[in-house]
Amino acid sequence: MKPAWGPCFALLAAAAALTACDHSDPFPTGPRPGDGSFNTVQPIQLTFSTGEDDWPSFSSDGRWISYRFARGSTDRDYCAGILPASGGQRYEEICAWEIDQASRTDDFRALVLLGDDMMAFTRHRSSTGNQAPQEGGLYLAPRGRERDGIQVLPLLATPSGGSDTWTYLIDPVAIGDRELLVLAAKAFIGQRVPFGPVDTVYRGVEFARLDLSTNPAGVTVIAPAPDAVSWQLDEVSGRVYYHRRYYSGPLGGGQAVVVADSIFRFPLAGGAAEVVWGRPTETTAPGELSLGQGMGGFGVGGGRLFVTIWDRRQPAPAGGQVPPPETRTRILEVVAGEPALLRQEFSTAHSIWTRLSVSRNGRYLVAARVTGGTLNADKIQSGARDLFLFPLGSCCTASVAQCSPWCSAGAGTANRSVPRPADRRSRSAMPCRSASPTRAG
């Protein structure tokens, strides 16, 4: 099964592109989304886990969702898996298989389906429970035969043509039978606040094309990626979008609290990066206390841009009582620089929407959600992480007021209770048997 859009970006030049905002400030604030009406349709839950199901990504043909999940083992392994975009049992999963695998921590991620029934994935290893990888690499293997995989690019090293160490490959995208587009990143591990928990902070190094038809893989650097933490390719407009964070201090040197988030884009064919949107700084009402705010993630597809933001605040005392802290989390669609509120939730359990991925045609969105997390400075950690599918409607092409982003056919069915499968290999939901759209792409 080959990627649906062929090699080297046969892009649709006539499709509408997103409009950049007018900001030139490196710390744009952007317009604030209103607190008005928003869609109350419940998304379709794809996974059920007490651990982590995260890093979702649509395949190029929109039929599959790859993601990373916690194995639940004592050695704290992570596995890579692939779900049907309509929900159901895992189609593919890659976990450590060696006899001595319990003696170390293995981390599989970045699983990508390629042409000719091949797949690529990364694997990192460390001593048990150690978040800092001690070895890693990119592997190429026949689908379902990860044990036959061969390393085509060592990680934790500077590749030929690279400018710095590549620790991780963030969200690889297949652009041909044996070609990937990647964000190469370094990782800093340590306390982000005094006496706080250990955390991993990703920092982009550069964007690159990888030719997997050779070993080692050929590396062609496209553009630098300063402080990028995630990225997306919009095939319709032929642009690379990336999320950049600004920190209060140097990474790896103590406190590094996020003070601003911006989304940039640049033409894949070449050109300067421009600001598309900046996370607004939320203000508090009289008597309230801000406890943190941030941007969880973003997604691009079909010329549409979606973002997730959150803020946590301590409400003002009322009637002699001090209410518990409250977290607000929102999913927005950004149209011509203006945010449209698609979903808004309030909780006292630190629950937020985080990473997003949008299907190529812009009609489906998969979102990761942290439920019952703990707040560490500007980031919500711990808690269960699961994946949810949002069926979207037609693209917003005129104005925010004319957006109708939700499929009406799914409104009456997406709330249904979905049983958990008995299969021990999967935590995902059973297929949705309804009249609503159930397959992306």
Short mmCIF file of C-alpha atoms in Angstrom, two decimals:
data_model
loop_
_atom_site.label_atom_id
_atom_site.label_comp_id
_atom_site.label_asym_id
_atom_site.label_seq_id
_atom_site.Cartn_x
_atom_site.Cartn_y
_atom_site.Cartn_z
CA MET A 1 0.00 0.00 0.00
CA LYS A 2 1.72 3.13 -1.20
CA PRO A 3 1.23 6.57 0.34
CA ALA A 4 -1.69 8.16 -1.49
CA TRP A 5 0.12 11.31 -2.55
CA GLY A 6 3.21 9.94 -4.24
CA PRO A 7 6.83 11.03 -4.09
CA CYS A 8 8.26 14.51 -3.83
CA PHE A 9 5.10 16.46 -3.11
CA ALA A 10 2.70 16.55 -6.03
CA LEU A 11 0.95 19.40 -4.26
CA LEU A 12 -2.30 21.07 -5.22
CA ALA A 13 -1.21 24.57 -6.14
CA ALA A 14 -4.73 25.90 -6.57
CA ALA A 15 -5.89 25.07 -3.04
CA ALA A 16 -6.42 27.90 -0.60
CA ALA A 17 -3.66 28.59 1.92
CA LEU A 18 -4.02 29.98 5.40
CA THR A 19 -3.44 33.71 5.82
CA ALA A 20 -0.66 34.86 8.13
CA CYS A 21 -1.41 37.31 10.88
CA ASP A 22 0.16 40.76 10.87
CA HIS A 23 2.45 40.16 13.85
CA SER A 24 6.17 40.76 13.52
CA ASP A 25 6.86 40.66 17.24
CA PRO A 26 8.78 37.44 18.14
CA PHE A 27 6.38 37.04 21.06
CA PRO A 28 3.00 37.53 19.36
CA THR A 29 -0.04 37.50 21.60
CA GLY A 30 -2.64 36.94 18.90
CA PRO A 31 -6.37 37.62 19.16
CA ARG A 32 -8.19 36.01 22.05
CA PRO A 33 -10.89 33.46 21.33
CA GLY A 34 -14.24 34.39 22.76
CA ASP A 35 -16.05 32.45 25.43
CA GLY A 36 -19.25 32.24 23.41
CA SER A 37 -20.99 29.25 21.88
CA PHE A 38 -19.08 26.11 20.96
CA ASN A 39 -19.96 22.66 19.71
CA THR A 40 -21.01 20.18 22.39
CA VAL A 41 -20.76 17.01 20.28
CA GLN A 42 -18.64 14.44 22.08
CA PRO A 43 -15.69 13.03 20.10
CA ILE A 44 -15.26 9.31 19.54
CA GLN A 45 -12.86 7.83 22.07
CA LEU A 46 -10.31 5.61 20.33
CA THR A 47 -8.20 4.35 23.26
CA PHE A 48 -8.84 3.57 26.92
CA SER A 49 -5.76 3.57 29.12
CA THR A 50 -4.64 4.28 32.65
CA GLY A 51 -1.21 5.04 31.20
CA GLU A 52 -0.09 7.01 28.17
CA ASP A 53 -1.51 6.85 24.64
CA ASP A 54 0.04 9.86 22.93
CA TRP A 55 1.85 11.32 19.88
CA PRO A 56 -0.98 10.60 17.37
CA SER A 57 -0.35 11.01 13.64
CA PHE A 58 -2.52 10.27 10.59
CA SER A 59 -1.01 8.20 7.81
CA SER A 60 -0.64 9.90 4.43
CA ASP A 61 -3.70 8.09 3.05
CA GLY A 62 -5.79 8.93 6.15
CA ARG A 63 -6.68 5.29 6.90
CA TRP A 64 -4.46 4.80 9.96
CA ILE A 65 -3.35 6.58 13.11
CA SER A 66 0.07 5.84 14.53
CA TYR A 67 0.81 6.58 18.18
CA ARG A 68 3.04 5.77 21.14
CA PHE A 69 1.73 3.94 24.21
CA ALA A 70 3.03 2.86 27.60
CA ARG A 71 3.46 -0.90 27.83
CA GLY A 72 2.68 -0.95 31.54
CA SER A 73 5.75 -3.04 32.34
CA THR A 74 8.04 -2.64 35.35
CA ASP A 75 10.89 -1.53 33.09
CA ARG A 76 8.75 1.41 31.87
CA ASP A 77 8.79 0.46 28.19
CA TYR A 78 6.98 2.37 25.46
CA CYS A 79 5.64 0.77 22.30
CA ALA A 80 4.56 2.07 18.89
CA GLY A 81 1.16 1.15 17.53
CA ILE A 82 -1.19 1.77 14.62
CA LEU A 83 -4.99 1.99 14.83
CA PRO A 84 -7.60 2.08 12.07
CA ALA A 85 -8.74 5.70 11.80
CA SER A 86 -12.31 4.47 12.36
CA GLY A 87 -11.34 2.89 15.71
CA GLY A 88 -10.88 -0.75 16.58
CA GLN A 89 -8.09 -3.14 17.48
CA ARG A 90 -4.48 -2.21 16.90
CA TYR A 91 -3.40 -3.16 13.39
CA GLU A 92 0.27 -3.06 14.28
CA GLU A 93 2.29 -2.79 17.47
CA ILE A 94 6.03 -2.84 18.11
CA CYS A 95 7.36 -3.62 21.59
CA ALA A 96 10.68 -4.96 22.84
CA TRP A 97 10.86 -8.71 22.20
CA GLU A 98 14.32 -9.86 23.34
CA ILE A 99 14.68 -12.30 26.23
CA ASP A 100 16.62 -9.75 28.27
CA GLN A 101 14.37 -6.79 27.38
CA ALA A 102 13.17 -6.38 30.99
CA SER A 103 16.69 -5.39 32.02
CA ARG A 104 16.43 -2.01 30.27
CA THR A 105 13.90 0.60 29.17
CA ASP A 106 12.91 0.50 25.49
CA ASP A 107 11.14 3.36 23.71
CA PHE A 108 9.60 2.74 20.28
CA ARG A 109 8.00 5.67 18.48
CA ALA A 110 7.68 7.48 15.13
CA LEU A 111 6.11 4.48 13.37
CA VAL A 112 5.42 5.27 9.69
CA LEU A 113 3.85 3.03 7.03
CA LEU A 114 5.77 3.09 3.74
CA GLY A 115 5.18 1.65 0.28
CA ASP A 116 5.71 -1.99 -0.65
CA ASP A 117 4.54 -3.17 2.79
CA MET A 118 7.48 -1.62 4.61
CA MET A 119 7.55 0.49 7.76
CA ALA A 120 10.00 2.76 9.56
CA PHE A 121 10.30 3.40 13.29
CA THR A 122 12.75 4.63 15.90
CA ARG A 123 14.00 2.75 18.94
CA HIS A 124 15.83 4.14 21.98
CA ARG A 125 17.32 2.19 24.89
CA SER A 126 18.46 3.19 28.35
CA SER A 127 19.06 1.66 31.75
CA THR A 128 15.80 0.73 33.48
CA GLY A 129 13.72 3.76 34.38
CA ASN A 130 16.22 6.23 32.93
CA GLN A 131 14.55 8.86 30.74
CA ALA A 132 17.83 9.78 29.04
CA PRO A 133 18.43 7.38 26.11
CA GLN A 134 21.87 5.83 25.83
CA GLU A 135 21.50 4.51 22.29
CA GLY A 136 18.99 4.91 19.50
CA GLY A 137 18.37 4.56 15.80
CA LEU A 138 15.94 4.68 12.88
CA TYR A 139 14.95 1.25 11.56
CA LEU A 140 13.42 -0.06 8.33
CA ALA A 141 11.47 -3.35 8.37
CA PRO A 142 8.73 -5.27 6.56
CA ARG A 143 5.33 -4.63 8.14
CA GLY A 144 4.65 -7.03 10.98
CA ARG A 145 8.28 -8.17 11.05
CA GLU A 146 10.01 -5.63 13.24
CA ARG A 147 12.50 -8.29 14.35
CA ASP A 148 13.87 -8.26 10.80
CA GLY A 149 14.41 -4.51 10.93
CA ILE A 150 17.77 -2.99 10.06
CA GLN A 151 19.14 0.27 11.42
CA VAL A 152 19.45 2.82 8.62
CA LEU A 153 20.39 5.85 10.71
CA PRO A 154 22.05 5.99 14.15
CA LEU A 155 20.62 8.58 16.55
CA LEU A 156 22.27 10.35 19.50
CA ALA A 157 24.84 11.40 16.91
CA THR A 158 25.34 14.11 14.31
CA PRO A 159 24.52 12.62 10.88
CA SER A 160 26.44 13.41 7.73
CA GLY A 161 25.06 16.75 6.57
CA GLY A 162 23.52 17.57 9.96
CA SER A 163 24.51 20.53 12.13
CA ASP A 164 24.11 19.02 15.61
CA THR A 165 23.17 15.87 17.52
CA TRP A 166 19.89 14.21 16.52
CA THR A 167 18.33 12.52 19.54
CA TYR A 168 14.75 12.05 18.30
CA LEU A 169 12.88 12.22 15.00
CA ILE A 170 9.61 14.05 15.71
CA ASP A 171 6.48 13.08 13.73
CA PRO A 172 8.07 11.67 10.53
CA VAL A 173 5.94 11.91 7.38
CA ALA A 174 6.19 9.57 4.40
CA ILE A 175 6.75 11.53 1.18
CA GLY A 176 7.56 8.50 -0.99
CA ASP A 177 8.07 4.75 -0.85
CA ARG A 178 11.46 5.19 0.83
CA GLU A 179 11.51 8.84 1.80
CA LEU A 180 10.66 10.66 5.03
CA LEU A 181 10.38 14.28 6.07
CA VAL A 182 11.35 14.73 9.73
CA LEU A 183 11.98 17.23 12.49
CA ALA A 184 15.26 16.24 14.12
CA ALA A 185 15.41 17.27 17.77
CA LYS A 186 17.59 17.16 20.85
CA ALA A 187 16.23 16.39 24.30
CA PHE A 188 17.05 18.03 27.62
CA ILE A 189 16.17 16.10 30.75
CA GLY A 190 16.11 17.56 34.23
CA GLN A 191 14.12 19.61 36.70
CA ARG A 192 12.26 22.50 35.14
CA VAL A 193 11.59 24.09 38.53
CA PRO A 194 13.47 23.73 41.85
CA PHE A 195 12.56 20.45 43.57
CA GLY A 196 10.15 19.66 40.74
CA PRO A 197 9.82 16.33 38.90
CA VAL A 198 12.21 15.36 36.12
CA ASP A 199 10.89 16.29 32.70
CA THR A 200 11.92 15.93 29.05
CA VAL A 201 12.08 19.07 26.92
CA TYR A 202 12.44 18.72 23.14
CA ARG A 203 14.29 21.31 21.08
CA GLY A 204 14.33 21.25 17.31
CA VAL A 205 17.62 21.11 15.43
CA GLU A 206 16.58 21.06 11.77
CA PHE A 207 14.07 19.79 9.22
CA ALA A 208 15.42 17.15 6.84
CA ARG A 209 14.56 14.68 4.11
CA LEU A 210 15.71 11.11 4.67
CA ASP A 211 16.32 8.74 1.76
CA LEU A 212 15.84 5.22 3.13
CA SER A 213 16.81 3.51 -0.11
CA THR A 214 20.44 3.64 1.05
CA ASN A 215 22.15 2.52 4.23
CA PRO A 216 23.01 4.69 5.97
CA ALA A 217 20.04 6.82 4.99
CA GLY A 218 20.75 9.89 2.90
CA VAL A 219 20.22 13.16 4.79
CA THR A 220 19.24 16.44 3.13
CA VAL A 221 18.72 19.34 5.54
CA ILE A 222 15.90 21.65 4.44
CA ALA A 223 15.80 24.37 7.09
CA PRO A 224 16.82 25.07 10.69
CA ALA A 225 14.23 24.44 13.41
CA PRO A 226 15.11 26.68 16.39
CA ASP A 227 13.26 25.62 19.55
CA ALA A 228 10.59 23.78 17.52
CA VAL A 229 8.80 21.17 19.64
CA SER A 230 6.41 19.79 17.00
CA TRP A 231 5.54 20.26 13.35
CA GLN A 232 3.03 19.38 10.64
CA LEU A 233 3.10 19.31 6.83
CA ASP A 234 0.11 20.76 4.99
CA GLU A 235 0.15 18.97 1.66
CA VAL A 236 -2.52 21.25 0.20
CA SER A 237 -0.53 24.47 0.55
CA GLY A 238 2.93 22.89 0.41
CA ARG A 239 3.95 24.51 3.70
CA VAL A 240 5.69 23.22 6.81
CA TYR A 241 4.19 24.48 10.09
CA TYR A 242 6.00 24.27 13.39
CA HIS A 243 5.36 25.12 17.04
CA ARG A 244 8.09 27.15 18.69
CA ARG A 245 8.33 27.75 22.42
CA TYR A 246 10.08 30.63 24.15
CA TYR A 247 11.60 29.93 27.56
CA SER A 248 12.41 32.07 30.57
CA GLY A 249 15.88 30.58 30.88
CA PRO A 250 18.35 28.34 29.08
CA LEU A 251 17.32 24.77 28.43
CA GLY A 252 19.22 22.20 30.45
CA GLY A 253 20.34 24.86 32.90
CA GLY A 254 17.72 24.88 35.63
CA GLN A 255 14.36 26.58 35.30
CA ALA A 256 13.10 26.86 31.72
CA VAL A 257 9.47 27.90 32.06
CA VAL A 258 7.56 28.50 28.80
CA VAL A 259 6.65 32.19 28.46
CA ALA A 260 5.23 32.22 24.91
CA ASP A 261 4.18 29.92 22.06
CA SER A 262 4.08 30.72 18.36
CA ILE A 263 3.25 28.81 15.18
CA PHE A 264 5.45 29.49 12.16
CA ARG A 265 5.29 28.25 8.60
CA PHE A 266 7.55 28.24 5.55
CA PRO A 267 7.19 26.94 1.97
CA LEU A 268 8.64 23.50 1.52
CA ALA A 269 10.07 24.63 -1.79
CA GLY A 270 12.08 27.26 0.06
CA GLY A 271 11.55 30.65 1.64
CA ALA A 272 11.56 32.51 4.94
CA ALA A 273 9.47 31.44 7.92
CA GLU A 274 6.56 33.65 8.97
CA VAL A 275 4.41 33.82 12.09
CA VAL A 276 0.92 32.39 11.64
CA TRP A 277 -0.45 32.68 15.18
CA GLY A 278 0.67 33.29 18.72
CA ARG A 279 -0.89 31.97 21.90
CA PRO A 280 -2.80 34.76 23.67
CA THR A 281 -1.86 35.61 27.24
CA GLU A 282 -4.93 34.94 29.33
CA THR A 283 -5.88 37.56 31.89
CA THR A 284 -7.56 36.92 35.23
CA ALA A 285 -10.65 38.48 36.76
CA PRO A 286 -10.38 40.53 39.95
CA GLY A 287 -9.54 38.23 42.87
CA GLU A 288 -8.40 35.37 40.64
CA LEU A 289 -4.88 33.96 40.57
CA SER A 290 -3.25 32.55 37.43
CA LEU A 291 -1.65 29.12 38.05
CA GLY A 292 -0.26 28.57 34.56
CA GLN A 293 -1.20 28.52 30.90
CA GLY A 294 0.16 26.98 27.75
CA MET A 295 -0.33 25.53 24.29
CA GLY A 296 -0.77 21.78 24.20
CA GLY A 297 -0.33 21.17 20.49
CA PHE A 298 -1.53 21.92 16.98
CA GLY A 299 -2.51 20.20 13.76
CA VAL A 300 -2.67 21.13 10.08
CA GLY A 301 -4.41 19.41 7.18
CA GLY A 302 -6.39 20.38 4.10
CA GLY A 303 -5.35 24.02 4.54
CA ARG A 304 -6.85 24.13 8.07
CA LEU A 305 -5.03 24.95 11.30
CA PHE A 306 -6.15 23.76 14.75
CA VAL A 307 -4.55 24.49 18.13
CA THR A 308 -5.12 23.48 21.74
CA ILE A 309 -4.57 25.91 24.62
CA TRP A 310 -5.19 25.72 28.36
CA ASP A 311 -5.07 27.92 31.41
CA ARG A 312 -5.42 27.16 35.11
CA ARG A 313 -6.58 29.62 37.70
CA GLN A 314 -7.59 29.90 41.32
CA PRO A 315 -11.07 31.48 41.41
CA ALA A 316 -11.76 34.31 43.82
CA PRO A 317 -13.23 33.35 47.22
CA ALA A 318 -17.02 33.51 47.35
CA GLY A 319 -19.26 33.41 50.40
CA GLY A 320 -16.34 32.77 52.71
CA GLN A 321 -15.36 29.66 50.70
CA VAL A 322 -12.27 29.16 48.53
CA PRO A 323 -13.23 27.26 45.35
CA PRO A 324 -10.82 24.61 44.07
CA PRO A 325 -8.44 25.55 41.22
CA GLU A 326 -9.98 25.15 37.78
CA THR A 327 -8.47 24.27 34.40
CA ARG A 328 -9.96 25.45 31.12
CA THR A 329 -8.90 23.65 27.94
CA ARG A 330 -9.90 24.60 24.39
CA ILE A 331 -9.57 23.40 20.82
CA LEU A 332 -9.57 26.25 18.29
CA GLU A 333 -9.53 26.54 14.52
CA VAL A 334 -7.44 29.48 13.30
CA VAL A 335 -8.83 31.08 10.14
CA ALA A 336 -7.02 34.06 8.61
CA GLY A 337 -5.33 34.64 11.96
CA GLU A 338 -8.62 34.60 13.90
CA PRO A 339 -9.43 31.76 16.36
CA ALA A 340 -12.82 30.04 16.27
CA LEU A 341 -13.77 28.15 19.41
CA LEU A 342 -14.60 24.54 18.60
CA ARG A 343 -14.55 22.93 22.04
CA GLN A 344 -14.17 24.19 25.59
CA GLU A 345 -14.06 22.24 28.85
CA PHE A 346 -13.59 23.12 32.52
CA SER A 347 -12.30 20.76 35.20
CA THR A 348 -10.68 20.69 38.62
CA ALA A 349 -8.65 17.60 37.67
CA HIS A 350 -6.00 19.22 35.42
CA SER A 351 -7.51 17.64 32.28
CA ILE A 352 -6.38 19.16 28.96
CA TRP A 353 -6.25 18.53 25.21
CA THR A 354 -2.67 18.22 23.98
CA ARG A 355 -1.23 16.89 20.71
CA LEU A 356 -3.30 16.99 17.51
CA SER A 357 -3.13 15.50 14.04
CA VAL A 358 -5.39 16.43 11.11
CA SER A 359 -6.14 14.20 8.13
CA ARG A 360 -4.86 15.22 4.72
CA ASN A 361 -8.28 16.43 3.56
CA GLY A 362 -8.89 18.45 6.74
CA ARG A 363 -12.08 16.58 7.66
CA TYR A 364 -10.88 14.55 10.65
CA LEU A 365 -8.89 15.48 13.72
CA VAL A 366 -7.37 13.15 16.32
CA ALA A 367 -6.50 14.65 19.71
CA ALA A 368 -4.66 13.36 22.76
CA ARG A 369 -6.21 14.17 26.12
CA VAL A 370 -4.62 14.13 29.57
CA THR A 371 -7.16 13.29 32.28
CA GLY A 372 -6.45 13.90 35.95
CA GLY A 373 -2.91 15.15 35.51
CA THR A 374 -0.69 17.09 37.89
CA LEU A 375 0.54 20.63 37.28
CA ASN A 376 4.29 21.21 37.04
CA ALA A 377 4.96 24.89 36.41
CA ASP A 378 3.56 25.52 32.91
CA LYS A 379 3.01 21.89 31.94
CA ILE A 380 0.43 19.30 32.97
CA GLN A 381 1.96 15.89 33.59
CA SER A 382 0.93 12.42 34.69
CA GLY A 383 -2.68 11.31 34.39
CA ALA A 384 -4.19 8.97 31.81
CA ARG A 385 -3.63 9.91 28.17
CA ASP A 386 -6.08 8.75 25.52
CA LEU A 387 -6.88 9.49 21.88
CA PHE A 388 -10.16 10.91 20.54
CA LEU A 389 -11.43 11.33 16.98
CA PHE A 390 -13.33 14.46 15.90
CA PRO A 391 -15.20 14.26 12.56
CA LEU A 392 -15.02 17.71 10.98
CA GLY A 393 -17.04 19.25 8.17
CA SER A 394 -16.14 21.46 5.25
CA CYS A 395 -13.23 23.89 5.26
CA CYS A 396 -13.77 27.43 6.52
CA THR A 397 -12.99 29.61 3.51
CA ALA A 398 -14.75 32.91 4.15
CA SER A 399 -14.93 34.00 7.78
CA VAL A 400 -15.10 32.59 11.28
CA ALA A 401 -18.80 33.41 11.45
CA GLN A 402 -19.50 31.12 8.50
CA CYS A 403 -17.61 28.11 9.85
CA SER A 404 -19.63 24.92 10.24
CA PRO A 405 -16.83 22.56 11.15
CA TRP A 406 -18.80 19.67 12.61
CA CYS A 407 -20.45 16.88 10.66
CA SER A 408 -24.15 16.98 11.51
CA ALA A 409 -24.45 13.29 10.68
CA GLY A 410 -22.22 12.46 13.63
CA ALA A 411 -23.95 14.65 16.20
CA GLY A 412 -26.44 12.06 17.34
CA THR A 413 -24.11 9.07 17.39
CA ALA A 414 -20.70 10.18 18.65
CA ASN A 415 -21.85 10.07 22.27
CA ARG A 416 -22.54 6.36 22.25
CA SER A 417 -20.92 4.20 24.90
CA VAL A 418 -18.21 2.05 23.35
CA PRO A 419 -17.29 -1.22 25.10
CA ARG A 420 -13.68 -2.03 25.84
CA PRO A 421 -12.28 -4.94 23.85
CA ALA A 422 -11.38 -8.18 25.54
CA ASP A 423 -8.24 -8.54 23.44
CA ARG A 424 -5.30 -8.17 25.83
CA ARG A 425 -3.19 -6.64 23.04
CA SER A 426 -5.28 -3.50 22.71
CA ARG A 427 -6.76 -0.75 24.85
CA SER A 428 -8.56 0.80 21.90
CA ALA A 429 -12.29 1.14 21.35
CA MET A 430 -14.33 -1.26 19.22
CA PRO A 431 -15.30 0.07 15.76
CA CYS A 432 -18.07 2.67 15.75
CA ARG A 433 -21.12 1.18 14.05
CA SER A 434 -23.11 4.27 13.20
CA ALA A 435 -24.19 6.41 10.29
CA SER A 436 -21.56 8.99 11.11
CA PRO A 437 -18.30 9.16 9.16
CA THR A 438 -15.97 6.60 10.66
CA ARG A 439 -12.91 6.62 8.44
CA ALA A 440 -10.59 9.50 7.81
CA GLY A 441 -9.14 10.41 4.50
#
